Short mmCIF file of C-alpha atoms in Angstrom, two decimals:
data_model
loop_
_atom_site.label_atom_id
_atom_site.label_comp_id
_atom_site.label_asym_id
_atom_site.label_seq_id
_atom_site.Cartn_x
_atom_site.Cartn_y
_atom_site.Cartn_z
CA UNK C 1359 176.50 127.31 89.78
CA UNK C 1360 175.80 127.96 93.48
CA UNK C 1361 177.35 126.29 96.47
CA UNK C 1362 176.30 127.29 99.98
CA UNK C 1363 179.03 128.25 102.42
CA UNK C 1364 179.42 125.19 104.66
CA UNK C 1365 180.98 127.34 107.40
CA UNK C 1366 177.80 129.48 107.76
CA UNK C 1367 175.04 128.19 110.01
CA UNK C 1368 171.73 129.72 111.10
CA UNK C 1369 170.39 129.02 114.57
CA UNK C 1370 166.74 130.07 114.52
CA UNK C 1371 165.05 128.24 117.41
CA UNK C 1372 166.33 130.37 120.25
CA UNK C 1373 169.21 132.51 119.02
CA UNK C 1374 168.00 133.79 115.63
CA UNK C 1375 171.62 134.38 114.83
CA UNK C 1376 174.20 133.29 112.25
CA UNK C 1377 177.50 131.58 113.04
CA UNK C 1378 180.46 131.65 110.63
CA UNK C 1379 183.60 129.53 111.17
CA UNK C 1380 182.37 128.74 114.66
CA UNK C 1381 181.88 132.34 115.72
CA UNK C 1382 178.68 134.35 116.03
CA UNK C 1383 178.32 137.07 113.43
CA UNK C 1384 177.50 140.45 114.97
CA UNK C 1385 174.91 141.52 112.44
CA UNK C 1386 171.98 140.22 110.34
CA UNK C 1387 170.39 141.82 107.29
CA UNK C 1388 167.10 142.27 109.16
CA UNK C 1389 168.95 144.06 111.99
CA UNK C 1390 170.64 146.45 109.57
CA UNK C 1391 167.37 147.18 107.76
CA UNK C 1392 165.30 147.84 110.89
CA UNK C 1393 167.73 149.73 113.16
CA UNK C 1394 166.13 153.13 112.41
CA UNK C 1395 162.52 151.96 112.65
CA UNK C 1396 160.37 154.22 114.81
CA UNK C 1397 158.80 153.00 118.06
CA UNK C 1398 155.36 153.39 116.46
CA UNK C 1399 156.37 151.17 113.57
CA UNK C 1400 157.81 148.53 115.87
CA UNK C 1401 154.63 148.61 117.97
CA UNK C 1402 152.45 148.12 114.88
CA UNK C 1403 154.54 145.17 113.76
CA UNK C 1404 154.26 143.51 117.15
CA UNK C 1405 150.54 144.24 117.39
CA UNK C 1406 149.76 142.46 114.07
CA UNK C 1407 152.30 139.63 114.39
CA UNK C 1408 150.56 136.91 116.37
CA UNK C 1409 147.26 135.06 116.19
CA UNK C 1410 145.68 132.87 113.56
CA UNK C 1411 145.45 135.79 111.15
CA UNK C 1412 148.74 137.43 112.10
CA UNK C 1413 151.48 138.25 109.62
CA UNK C 1414 153.83 135.70 111.14
CA UNK C 1415 151.75 132.60 110.37
CA UNK C 1416 150.69 134.04 107.01
CA UNK C 1417 154.25 134.79 105.96
CA UNK C 1418 155.66 131.50 107.25
CA UNK C 1419 152.95 129.47 105.57
CA UNK C 1420 153.19 131.15 102.17
CA UNK C 1421 157.01 131.15 102.19
CA UNK C 1422 156.97 127.40 102.95
CA UNK C 1423 154.47 126.69 100.16
CA UNK C 1424 156.54 128.62 97.60
CA UNK C 1425 159.71 126.91 98.78
CA UNK C 1426 158.13 123.49 98.36
CA UNK C 1427 156.65 124.41 94.99
CA UNK C 1428 160.01 125.58 93.60
CA UNK C 1429 161.59 122.35 94.78
CA UNK C 1430 158.95 120.18 93.18
CA UNK C 1431 157.28 119.16 96.41
CA UNK C 1432 153.62 119.13 97.35
CA UNK C 1433 152.34 121.10 100.32
CA UNK C 1434 149.58 121.01 102.87
CA UNK C 1435 148.19 124.26 104.17
CA UNK C 1436 145.09 125.78 105.73
CA UNK C 1437 142.45 126.65 103.07
CA UNK C 1438 142.31 130.18 104.43
CA UNK C 1439 145.56 130.97 102.62
CA UNK C 1440 144.41 129.60 99.20
CA UNK C 1441 143.49 133.10 97.99
CA UNK C 1442 147.13 134.09 98.45
CA UNK C 1443 148.74 130.90 97.28
CA UNK C 1444 146.89 130.23 94.00
CA UNK C 1445 147.80 133.47 92.20
CA UNK C 1446 151.33 133.29 93.56
CA UNK C 1447 152.09 129.81 92.21
CA UNK C 1448 150.33 130.61 88.94
CA UNK C 1449 152.43 133.72 88.24
CA UNK C 1450 154.43 133.70 84.99
CA UNK C 1451 157.60 134.35 86.99
CA UNK C 1452 157.71 130.74 88.10
CA UNK C 1453 156.86 129.07 84.80
CA UNK C 1454 159.54 126.93 83.13
CA UNK C 1455 162.32 128.05 85.45
CA UNK C 1456 165.15 126.07 87.05
CA UNK C 1457 165.45 126.40 90.80
CA UNK C 1458 169.02 127.07 91.92
CA UNK C 1459 168.45 127.55 95.65
CA UNK C 1460 165.72 128.49 98.12
CA UNK C 1461 165.69 129.75 101.71
CA UNK C 1462 169.47 129.79 101.78
CA UNK C 1463 171.74 131.55 104.34
CA UNK C 1464 174.54 133.69 102.84
CA UNK C 1465 176.90 136.29 104.28
CA UNK C 1466 179.36 139.08 103.66
CA UNK C 1467 182.58 137.94 105.25
CA UNK C 1468 184.00 141.45 105.27
CA UNK C 1469 181.01 143.24 106.82
CA UNK C 1470 180.31 140.25 109.09
CA UNK C 1471 176.59 140.34 108.29
CA UNK C 1472 174.34 137.48 107.13
CA UNK C 1473 170.84 136.77 105.96
CA UNK C 1474 168.85 134.23 103.96
CA UNK C 1475 167.34 134.82 100.52
CA UNK C 1476 163.98 133.39 99.49
CA UNK C 1477 164.80 132.07 96.04
CA UNK C 1478 167.33 132.02 93.22
CA UNK C 1479 166.00 130.79 89.89
CA UNK C 1480 167.26 130.55 86.35
CA UNK C 1481 165.17 131.47 83.30
CA UNK C 1482 167.04 130.97 80.07
CA UNK C 1483 170.08 133.25 80.46
CA UNK C 1484 168.71 135.19 83.43
CA UNK C 1485 169.68 134.45 87.02
CA UNK C 1486 166.86 135.87 89.17
CA UNK C 1487 167.10 136.59 92.86
CA UNK C 1488 163.76 137.08 94.54
CA UNK C 1489 162.25 138.17 97.82
CA UNK C 1490 158.65 137.33 98.78
CA UNK C 1491 156.52 139.63 100.92
CA UNK C 1492 152.94 138.90 101.94
CA UNK C 1493 150.26 141.49 102.67
CA UNK C 1494 146.82 141.25 104.27
CA UNK C 1495 144.72 142.81 101.54
CA UNK C 1496 144.49 143.08 97.75
CA UNK C 1497 144.85 146.88 98.03
CA UNK C 1498 148.11 146.54 99.97
CA UNK C 1499 149.71 144.65 97.08
CA UNK C 1500 150.08 147.97 95.24
CA UNK C 1501 151.21 150.04 98.26
CA UNK C 1502 153.68 147.62 99.86
CA UNK C 1503 157.18 149.07 99.86
CA UNK C 1504 159.61 147.06 97.76
CA UNK C 1505 162.41 145.25 99.67
CA UNK C 1506 165.17 146.68 97.49
CA UNK C 1507 167.87 147.07 100.20
CA UNK C 1508 167.26 143.47 101.26
CA UNK C 1509 167.58 142.22 97.69
CA UNK C 1510 170.63 144.43 97.24
CA UNK C 1511 172.24 142.85 100.30
CA UNK C 1512 171.75 139.33 99.01
CA UNK C 1513 172.91 140.23 95.47
CA UNK C 1514 176.00 141.85 96.95
CA UNK C 1515 176.77 138.83 99.15
CA UNK C 1516 176.31 136.45 96.23
CA UNK C 1517 178.80 138.39 94.13
CA UNK C 1518 181.51 138.11 96.79
CA UNK C 1519 183.56 135.30 98.28
CA UNK C 1520 182.97 132.41 98.48
CA UNK C 1521 179.89 132.35 96.15
CA UNK C 1522 180.99 134.35 93.10
CA UNK C 1523 177.46 134.36 91.66
CA UNK C 1524 176.46 137.19 89.33
CA UNK C 1525 172.77 137.83 89.63
CA UNK C 1526 171.28 139.36 86.49
CA UNK C 1527 167.84 140.36 87.91
CA UNK C 1528 166.26 140.99 91.27
CA UNK C 1529 162.52 140.72 91.74
CA UNK C 1530 160.17 141.76 94.56
CA UNK C 1531 157.18 139.44 94.85
CA UNK C 1532 154.28 141.01 96.70
CA UNK C 1533 151.58 138.43 97.50
CA UNK C 1534 148.08 139.31 98.66
CA UNK C 1535 144.66 137.70 98.45
CA UNK C 1536 143.72 137.09 94.82
CA UNK C 1537 146.65 139.04 93.47
CA UNK C 1538 150.45 138.73 93.15
CA UNK C 1539 152.66 141.59 91.91
CA UNK C 1540 156.23 140.98 90.66
CA UNK C 1541 158.47 143.99 90.24
CA UNK C 1542 161.90 143.70 88.63
CA UNK C 1543 164.62 146.22 89.56
CA UNK C 1544 168.14 146.83 88.27
CA UNK C 1545 170.62 144.88 90.37
CA UNK C 1546 172.97 147.85 90.77
CA UNK C 1547 170.10 150.01 92.04
CA UNK C 1548 169.23 147.44 94.71
CA UNK C 1549 172.88 147.08 95.77
CA UNK C 1550 173.22 150.86 96.02
CA UNK C 1551 170.22 150.98 98.35
CA UNK C 1552 171.75 148.28 100.55
CA UNK C 1553 175.11 150.08 100.69
CA UNK C 1554 173.36 153.32 101.66
CA UNK C 1555 171.44 151.59 104.44
CA UNK C 1556 174.60 149.77 105.62
CA UNK C 1557 176.50 153.07 105.75
CA UNK C 1558 173.83 154.68 107.94
CA UNK C 1559 173.73 151.65 110.20
CA UNK C 1560 177.53 151.38 110.49
CA UNK C 1561 177.76 155.03 111.50
CA UNK C 1562 175.72 154.21 114.62
CA UNK C 1563 177.99 151.39 115.74
CA UNK C 1564 180.75 151.95 118.35
CA UNK C 1565 184.37 152.13 117.18
CA UNK C 1566 186.67 149.82 118.99
#
């Protein structure tokens, strides 16, 4: 059903960039989504990123645990994250599903932009594309903005060449301590949000 593009590679250690057919792609999904972020927002993100309680280690840990869970693997993690992980893995979304792919790079060959989706699962006749976000508090589970443009980007990429995968559902998974919230959104709505964001971003790029 889904075959990764063998010509697309992600180099995360130093470059944090994608290469397609031996050439660096000029854009990433995260770059497109964050180009208009205010200096105050960027400063807040950097301020809360590092440290043993920072969002980076929290997000990396919980993404890794979900990835291993969906692929039938066990995981070892710091007990401090158990309050996040237990309700996430127990959520009905992940019961009796077939895992198609996880943490997989994909791209739009026309736009020359790439990213990596968190999971693609099958539940009966539904093909569900999901994005996981972690938050620091139970209260923030309700207030966290949904990653619809990001999901729209990946759904759009999957529909195009060379994947030709028709996603039926997109779901935002917001994971906090003692609570997980899963929000389904119409695929076309998510794609429209991505196209709107891409249009604004593209308008800022130089014409050659």
